[in-house]
């Protein structure tokens, strides 16, 4: 008997209950066989990237989020921040979190109080039908401050003693699972769970600041990008 084809729901039900994103991740995906299954659904790149992160497959997720590093792709930007948090690169996680906060509040990232996003971009930053909150407010209790606190708490957790980690892990894992549950819900409401045959329609052009940072990470003073 052939196995049933994977669906978004079946993959979420497989990955979300068992994901371990509070701890440093292994060098390979938690379930390597799920990587092609996730890709085969041809979901919106934000949904696909979220599933890859849940599967601890950061290279596959990074391939997608690097094409969504500027407004209106706030979902990809948020996932980029989470990816860095998973890597233990907390400084970059906070930097991306700041960019998402700026965009969700109508500012060009890194130019808060100086340059506003265009009206069309602001419209595209918003959620799907019936969603009144910004992405940050939809996903985190306390909005952007809630996300910053989660980054801080994951960093503190990783520096705890083994005994204290055993006491604290369940609570922080619960928060991370709620985070992803909300991100997935937001993306389905906004983009649907159907196939996006042309994923490039979801990609955006990087800002000049992001292009400079990316070039430094690949070949400049910041060295090679690490996974």
PDB file of C-alpha atoms in Angstrom:
ATOM      1  CA  UNK A   1       0.000   0.000   0.000  1.00  0.00           C
ATOM      2  CA  UNK A   2       1.395   3.402  -0.973  1.00  0.00           C
ATOM      3  CA  UNK A   3       1.777   6.079   1.668  1.00  0.00           C
ATOM      4  CA  UNK A   4      -0.580   9.073   1.519  1.00  0.00           C
ATOM      5  CA  UNK A   5       0.912  12.193  -0.015  1.00  0.00           C
ATOM      6  CA  UNK A   6       2.068  14.810   2.505  1.00  0.00           C
ATOM      7  CA  UNK A   7      -0.086  17.855   3.172  1.00  0.00           C
ATOM      8  CA  UNK A   8       0.565  21.056   5.066  1.00  0.00           C
ATOM      9  CA  UNK A   9      -1.552  19.760   7.951  1.00  0.00           C
ATOM     10  CA  UNK A  10       0.199  16.392   8.084  1.00  0.00           C
ATOM     11  CA  UNK A  11       3.639  18.030   8.112  1.00  0.00           C
ATOM     12  CA  UNK A  12       2.642  20.487  10.844  1.00  0.00           C
ATOM     13  CA  UNK A  13       1.223  17.647  12.937  1.00  0.00           C
ATOM     14  CA  UNK A  14       4.466  15.714  12.471  1.00  0.00           C
ATOM     15  CA  UNK A  15       6.902  18.546  13.147  1.00  0.00           C
ATOM     16  CA  UNK A  16       5.349  21.021  15.583  1.00  0.00           C
ATOM     17  CA  UNK A  17       4.880  18.679  18.588  1.00  0.00           C
ATOM     18  CA  UNK A  18       8.463  17.389  18.458  1.00  0.00           C
ATOM     19  CA  UNK A  19      10.512  20.392  17.358  1.00  0.00           C
ATOM     20  CA  UNK A  20      13.444  21.254  19.657  1.00  0.00           C
ATOM     21  CA  UNK A  21      14.400  24.792  18.663  1.00  0.00           C
ATOM     22  CA  UNK A  22      15.373  25.942  22.153  1.00  0.00           C
ATOM     23  CA  UNK A  23      18.635  23.973  22.039  1.00  0.00           C
ATOM     24  CA  UNK A  24      21.546  24.194  19.570  1.00  0.00           C
ATOM     25  CA  UNK A  25      20.588  22.293  16.440  1.00  0.00           C
ATOM     26  CA  UNK A  26      22.361  19.281  14.924  1.00  0.00           C
ATOM     27  CA  UNK A  27      24.223  19.753  11.614  1.00  0.00           C
ATOM     28  CA  UNK A  28      21.486  18.028   9.611  1.00  0.00           C
ATOM     29  CA  UNK A  29      17.702  18.122   9.442  1.00  0.00           C
ATOM     30  CA  UNK A  30      15.794  16.339  12.184  1.00  0.00           C
ATOM     31  CA  UNK A  31      13.943  14.310   9.529  1.00  0.00           C
ATOM     32  CA  UNK A  32      15.964  14.369   6.273  1.00  0.00           C
ATOM     33  CA  UNK A  33      13.235  12.483   4.413  1.00  0.00           C
ATOM     34  CA  UNK A  34      10.822  15.368   5.057  1.00  0.00           C
ATOM     35  CA  UNK A  35      12.925  17.972   3.225  1.00  0.00           C
ATOM     36  CA  UNK A  36      11.804  16.894  -0.278  1.00  0.00           C
ATOM     37  CA  UNK A  37       8.261  16.357   0.985  1.00  0.00           C
ATOM     38  CA  UNK A  38       8.102  19.925   2.272  1.00  0.00           C
ATOM     39  CA  UNK A  39       9.478  21.294  -1.000  1.00  0.00           C
ATOM     40  CA  UNK A  40       7.137  19.159  -3.095  1.00  0.00           C
ATOM     41  CA  UNK A  41       4.079  21.012  -1.772  1.00  0.00           C
ATOM     42  CA  UNK A  42       5.303  24.208  -3.481  1.00  0.00           C
ATOM     43  CA  UNK A  43       3.777  26.339  -0.740  1.00  0.00           C
ATOM     44  CA  UNK A  44       4.313  30.062  -0.396  1.00  0.00           C
ATOM     45  CA  UNK A  45       8.034  30.427   0.430  1.00  0.00           C
ATOM     46  CA  UNK A  46       7.265  31.771   3.924  1.00  0.00           C
ATOM     47  CA  UNK A  47       5.245  28.661   4.775  1.00  0.00           C
ATOM     48  CA  UNK A  48       7.893  26.400   3.287  1.00  0.00           C
ATOM     49  CA  UNK A  49      10.683  28.162   5.189  1.00  0.00           C
ATOM     50  CA  UNK A  50       8.756  27.843   8.466  1.00  0.00           C
ATOM     51  CA  UNK A  51       8.381  24.087   7.939  1.00  0.00           C
ATOM     52  CA  UNK A  52      12.087  23.718   7.139  1.00  0.00           C
ATOM     53  CA  UNK A  53      12.982  25.534  10.375  1.00  0.00           C
ATOM     54  CA  UNK A  54      10.650  23.264  12.351  1.00  0.00           C
ATOM     55  CA  UNK A  55      12.539  20.373  10.747  1.00  0.00           C
ATOM     56  CA  UNK A  56      15.847  21.935  11.890  1.00  0.00           C
ATOM     57  CA  UNK A  57      16.836  22.268   8.218  1.00  0.00           C
ATOM     58  CA  UNK A  58      18.333  25.737   8.358  1.00  0.00           C
ATOM     59  CA  UNK A  59      20.145  25.672   4.975  1.00  0.00           C
ATOM     60  CA  UNK A  60      16.884  24.973   3.132  1.00  0.00           C
ATOM     61  CA  UNK A  61      15.127  27.710   5.113  1.00  0.00           C
ATOM     62  CA  UNK A  62      17.927  30.194   4.524  1.00  0.00           C
ATOM     63  CA  UNK A  63      17.821  29.598   0.772  1.00  0.00           C
ATOM     64  CA  UNK A  64      14.241  30.894   0.832  1.00  0.00           C
ATOM     65  CA  UNK A  65      14.375  33.698   3.396  1.00  0.00           C
ATOM     66  CA  UNK A  66      17.368  35.336   1.715  1.00  0.00           C
ATOM     67  CA  UNK A  67      14.956  36.193  -1.114  1.00  0.00           C
ATOM     68  CA  UNK A  68      12.570  37.863   1.359  1.00  0.00           C
ATOM     69  CA  UNK A  69      14.768  40.313   3.243  1.00  0.00           C
ATOM     70  CA  UNK A  70      12.862  43.560   2.765  1.00  0.00           C
ATOM     71  CA  UNK A  71       9.287  44.863   3.036  1.00  0.00           C
ATOM     72  CA  UNK A  72       6.648  43.865   2.226  1.00  0.00           C
ATOM     73  CA  UNK A  73       8.012  40.354   2.948  1.00  0.00           C
ATOM     74  CA  UNK A  74       7.825  40.773   6.728  1.00  0.00           C
ATOM     75  CA  UNK A  75       7.097  37.052   7.160  1.00  0.00           C
ATOM     76  CA  UNK A  76      10.408  36.114   5.548  1.00  0.00           C
ATOM     77  CA  UNK A  77      12.183  38.776   7.588  1.00  0.00           C
ATOM     78  CA  UNK A  78      10.712  37.412  10.820  1.00  0.00           C
ATOM     79  CA  UNK A  79      11.705  33.866   9.893  1.00  0.00           C
ATOM     80  CA  UNK A  80      15.214  35.149   9.138  1.00  0.00           C
ATOM     81  CA  UNK A  81      15.384  36.512  12.680  1.00  0.00           C
ATOM     82  CA  UNK A  82      14.176  33.185  14.075  1.00  0.00           C
ATOM     83  CA  UNK A  83      16.704  31.304  11.940  1.00  0.00           C
ATOM     84  CA  UNK A  84      19.530  33.355  13.459  1.00  0.00           C
ATOM     85  CA  UNK A  85      18.099  32.709  16.929  1.00  0.00           C
ATOM     86  CA  UNK A  86      18.177  28.968  16.204  1.00  0.00           C
ATOM     87  CA  UNK A  87      21.809  29.267  15.091  1.00  0.00           C
ATOM     88  CA  UNK A  88      22.701  31.028  18.324  1.00  0.00           C
ATOM     89  CA  UNK A  89      23.496  34.231  16.400  1.00  0.00           C
ATOM     90  CA  UNK A  90      21.510  36.402  18.772  1.00  0.00           C
ATOM     91  CA  UNK A  91      22.937  39.743  17.624  1.00  0.00           C
ATOM     92  CA  UNK A  92      21.689  39.175  14.081  1.00  0.00           C
ATOM     93  CA  UNK A  93      18.382  37.841  15.422  1.00  0.00           C
ATOM     94  CA  UNK A  94      17.872  41.126  17.259  1.00  0.00           C
ATOM     95  CA  UNK A  95      18.883  43.147  14.192  1.00  0.00           C
ATOM     96  CA  UNK A  96      16.301  41.371  12.022  1.00  0.00           C
ATOM     97  CA  UNK A  97      13.703  41.725  14.780  1.00  0.00           C
ATOM     98  CA  UNK A  98      14.270  45.482  14.683  1.00  0.00           C
ATOM     99  CA  UNK A  99      13.780  45.517  10.917  1.00  0.00           C
ATOM    100  CA  UNK A 100      10.489  43.628  11.231  1.00  0.00           C
ATOM    101  CA  UNK A 101       9.301  46.039  13.933  1.00  0.00           C
ATOM    102  CA  UNK A 102      10.135  49.008  11.698  1.00  0.00           C
ATOM    103  CA  UNK A 103       8.326  47.549   8.680  1.00  0.00           C
ATOM    104  CA  UNK A 104       5.249  46.522  10.667  1.00  0.00           C
ATOM    105  CA  UNK A 105       4.980  50.074  11.993  1.00  0.00           C
ATOM    106  CA  UNK A 106       5.287  51.636   8.532  1.00  0.00           C
ATOM    107  CA  UNK A 107       8.956  52.585   8.479  1.00  0.00           C
ATOM    108  CA  UNK A 108      11.736  51.607   6.093  1.00  0.00           C
ATOM    109  CA  UNK A 109      13.941  49.274   8.181  1.00  0.00           C
ATOM    110  CA  UNK A 110      16.821  51.066   9.890  1.00  0.00           C
ATOM    111  CA  UNK A 111      15.243  54.445   9.036  1.00  0.00           C
ATOM    112  CA  UNK A 112      12.626  54.711  11.796  1.00  0.00           C
ATOM    113  CA  UNK A 113      11.483  58.289  12.206  1.00  0.00           C
ATOM    114  CA  UNK A 114      13.104  59.289   8.907  1.00  0.00           C
ATOM    115  CA  UNK A 115      11.656  57.382   5.933  1.00  0.00           C
ATOM    116  CA  UNK A 116       8.203  55.830   5.657  1.00  0.00           C
ATOM    117  CA  UNK A 117       7.217  52.878   3.503  1.00  0.00           C
ATOM    118  CA  UNK A 118       5.093  53.604   0.441  1.00  0.00           C
ATOM    119  CA  UNK A 119       1.342  53.140   0.689  1.00  0.00           C
ATOM    120  CA  UNK A 120       1.315  50.035  -1.538  1.00  0.00           C
ATOM    121  CA  UNK A 121       4.054  48.388   0.515  1.00  0.00           C
ATOM    122  CA  UNK A 122       2.207  49.170   3.749  1.00  0.00           C
ATOM    123  CA  UNK A 123      -0.889  47.437   2.355  1.00  0.00           C
ATOM    124  CA  UNK A 124       1.126  44.339   1.442  1.00  0.00           C
ATOM    125  CA  UNK A 125       2.694  44.189   4.919  1.00  0.00           C
ATOM    126  CA  UNK A 126      -0.735  43.700   6.485  1.00  0.00           C
ATOM    127  CA  UNK A 127      -2.305  40.335   7.243  1.00  0.00           C
ATOM    128  CA  UNK A 128      -4.967  38.382   5.407  1.00  0.00           C
ATOM    129  CA  UNK A 129      -8.694  38.961   5.375  1.00  0.00           C
ATOM    130  CA  UNK A 130     -10.104  39.625   8.832  1.00  0.00           C
ATOM    131  CA  UNK A 131      -6.683  40.147  10.457  1.00  0.00           C
ATOM    132  CA  UNK A 132      -6.431  43.588  12.045  1.00  0.00           C
ATOM    133  CA  UNK A 133      -3.202  43.119  14.015  1.00  0.00           C
ATOM    134  CA  UNK A 134       0.304  43.541  12.688  1.00  0.00           C
ATOM    135  CA  UNK A 135       2.401  40.402  12.219  1.00  0.00           C
ATOM    136  CA  UNK A 136       4.280  41.017  15.466  1.00  0.00           C
ATOM    137  CA  UNK A 137       1.107  41.584  17.467  1.00  0.00           C
ATOM    138  CA  UNK A 138      -0.537  38.513  15.911  1.00  0.00           C
ATOM    139  CA  UNK A 139       2.365  36.192  16.758  1.00  0.00           C
ATOM    140  CA  UNK A 140       3.678  37.499  20.094  1.00  0.00           C
ATOM    141  CA  UNK A 141       2.066  38.563  23.328  1.00  0.00           C
ATOM    142  CA  UNK A 142       3.463  42.040  23.737  1.00  0.00           C
ATOM    143  CA  UNK A 143       4.162  42.403  20.019  1.00  0.00           C
ATOM    144  CA  UNK A 144       7.734  43.223  19.022  1.00  0.00           C
ATOM    145  CA  UNK A 145       8.762  43.467  22.683  1.00  0.00           C
ATOM    146  CA  UNK A 146       7.465  39.921  23.161  1.00  0.00           C
ATOM    147  CA  UNK A 147       9.668  38.680  20.326  1.00  0.00           C
ATOM    148  CA  UNK A 148      12.699  40.462  21.763  1.00  0.00           C
ATOM    149  CA  UNK A 149      12.034  38.833  25.125  1.00  0.00           C
ATOM    150  CA  UNK A 150      11.856  35.393  23.519  1.00  0.00           C
ATOM    151  CA  UNK A 151      15.240  35.965  21.858  1.00  0.00           C
ATOM    152  CA  UNK A 152      16.674  37.020  25.234  1.00  0.00           C
ATOM    153  CA  UNK A 153      15.151  34.023  26.997  1.00  0.00           C
ATOM    154  CA  UNK A 154      16.444  31.497  24.434  1.00  0.00           C
ATOM    155  CA  UNK A 155      19.931  32.980  24.831  1.00  0.00           C
ATOM    156  CA  UNK A 156      19.666  32.737  28.634  1.00  0.00           C
ATOM    157  CA  UNK A 157      18.337  29.183  28.382  1.00  0.00           C
ATOM    158  CA  UNK A 158      21.296  28.028  26.306  1.00  0.00           C
ATOM    159  CA  UNK A 159      23.680  29.368  28.933  1.00  0.00           C
ATOM    160  CA  UNK A 160      21.927  27.649  31.866  1.00  0.00           C
ATOM    161  CA  UNK A 161      23.244  24.705  33.820  1.00  0.00           C
ATOM    162  CA  UNK A 162      21.972  21.277  32.764  1.00  0.00           C
ATOM    163  CA  UNK A 163      19.775  20.938  35.858  1.00  0.00           C
ATOM    164  CA  UNK A 164      18.166  24.329  35.365  1.00  0.00           C
ATOM    165  CA  UNK A 165      17.598  23.592  31.662  1.00  0.00           C
ATOM    166  CA  UNK A 166      15.626  20.517  32.645  1.00  0.00           C
ATOM    167  CA  UNK A 167      13.317  22.707  34.737  1.00  0.00           C
ATOM    168  CA  UNK A 168      12.942  25.520  32.216  1.00  0.00           C
ATOM    169  CA  UNK A 169      12.862  23.694  28.873  1.00  0.00           C
ATOM    170  CA  UNK A 170       9.188  22.746  28.780  1.00  0.00           C
ATOM    171  CA  UNK A 171       8.062  26.358  29.256  1.00  0.00           C
ATOM    172  CA  UNK A 172      10.314  27.840  26.591  1.00  0.00           C
ATOM    173  CA  UNK A 173       9.515  25.051  24.137  1.00  0.00           C
ATOM    174  CA  UNK A 174       5.822  25.793  24.653  1.00  0.00           C
ATOM    175  CA  UNK A 175       6.415  29.441  23.751  1.00  0.00           C
ATOM    176  CA  UNK A 176       8.342  28.531  20.598  1.00  0.00           C
ATOM    177  CA  UNK A 177       5.627  26.119  19.473  1.00  0.00           C
ATOM    178  CA  UNK A 178       2.990  28.820  20.019  1.00  0.00           C
ATOM    179  CA  UNK A 179       5.174  31.215  18.014  1.00  0.00           C
ATOM    180  CA  UNK A 180       5.257  28.842  15.039  1.00  0.00           C
ATOM    181  CA  UNK A 181       1.601  27.953  15.366  1.00  0.00           C
ATOM    182  CA  UNK A 182       0.751  31.655  15.021  1.00  0.00           C
ATOM    183  CA  UNK A 183       3.212  32.237  12.159  1.00  0.00           C
ATOM    184  CA  UNK A 184       1.750  29.326  10.216  1.00  0.00           C
ATOM    185  CA  UNK A 185      -1.797  30.544  10.874  1.00  0.00           C
ATOM    186  CA  UNK A 186      -0.902  34.077   9.713  1.00  0.00           C
ATOM    187  CA  UNK A 187       0.724  32.773   6.522  1.00  0.00           C
ATOM    188  CA  UNK A 188      -2.210  30.507   5.652  1.00  0.00           C
ATOM    189  CA  UNK A 189      -4.667  33.368   6.204  1.00  0.00           C
ATOM    190  CA  UNK A 190      -2.588  35.687   4.021  1.00  0.00           C
ATOM    191  CA  UNK A 191      -1.178  33.402   1.323  1.00  0.00           C
ATOM    192  CA  UNK A 192      -3.375  30.305   1.427  1.00  0.00           C
ATOM    193  CA  UNK A 193      -2.185  26.696   1.549  1.00  0.00           C
ATOM    194  CA  UNK A 194      -2.257  26.116  -2.207  1.00  0.00           C
ATOM    195  CA  UNK A 195       0.724  25.641  -4.514  1.00  0.00           C
ATOM    196  CA  UNK A 196       2.669  28.683  -5.649  1.00  0.00           C
ATOM    197  CA  UNK A 197       4.068  27.470  -8.959  1.00  0.00           C
ATOM    198  CA  UNK A 198       5.961  30.743  -9.410  1.00  0.00           C
ATOM    199  CA  UNK A 199       7.644  31.274  -6.057  1.00  0.00           C
ATOM    200  CA  UNK A 200       9.557  34.257  -7.429  1.00  0.00           C
ATOM    201  CA  UNK A 201       6.352  36.301  -7.180  1.00  0.00           C
ATOM    202  CA  UNK A 202       6.860  36.223  -3.396  1.00  0.00           C
ATOM    203  CA  UNK A 203      10.482  37.399  -3.569  1.00  0.00           C
ATOM    204  CA  UNK A 204      11.532  41.017  -3.052  1.00  0.00           C
ATOM    205  CA  UNK A 205      14.554  43.108  -3.945  1.00  0.00           C
ATOM    206  CA  UNK A 206      17.011  43.674  -1.101  1.00  0.00           C
ATOM    207  CA  UNK A 207      17.591  47.141   0.259  1.00  0.00           C
ATOM    208  CA  UNK A 208      21.036  48.681  -0.247  1.00  0.00           C
ATOM    209  CA  UNK A 209      21.896  48.068   3.434  1.00  0.00           C
ATOM    210  CA  UNK A 210      21.007  44.372   3.178  1.00  0.00           C
ATOM    211  CA  UNK A 211      23.025  43.957  -0.031  1.00  0.00           C
ATOM    212  CA  UNK A 212      26.092  45.390   1.693  1.00  0.00           C
ATOM    213  CA  UNK A 213      25.653  43.115   4.718  1.00  0.00           C
ATOM    214  CA  UNK A 214      25.142  40.047   2.502  1.00  0.00           C
ATOM    215  CA  UNK A 215      28.248  40.826   0.459  1.00  0.00           C
ATOM    216  CA  UNK A 216      30.322  41.166   3.628  1.00  0.00           C
ATOM    217  CA  UNK A 217      29.041  37.835   4.949  1.00  0.00           C
ATOM    218  CA  UNK A 218      29.924  36.023   1.723  1.00  0.00           C
ATOM    219  CA  UNK A 219      33.212  37.575   0.702  1.00  0.00           C
ATOM    220  CA  UNK A 220      34.012  40.570   2.864  1.00  0.00           C
ATOM    221  CA  UNK A 221      35.255  41.278   6.345  1.00  0.00           C
ATOM    222  CA  UNK A 222      32.549  39.240   8.063  1.00  0.00           C
ATOM    223  CA  UNK A 223      33.773  35.977   6.523  1.00  0.00           C
ATOM    224  CA  UNK A 224      31.755  33.089   5.180  1.00  0.00           C
ATOM    225  CA  UNK A 225      28.160  32.622   6.195  1.00  0.00           C
ATOM    226  CA  UNK A 226      27.893  29.858   8.796  1.00  0.00           C
ATOM    227  CA  UNK A 227      25.079  27.306   9.174  1.00  0.00           C
TER     228      UNK A 227
END
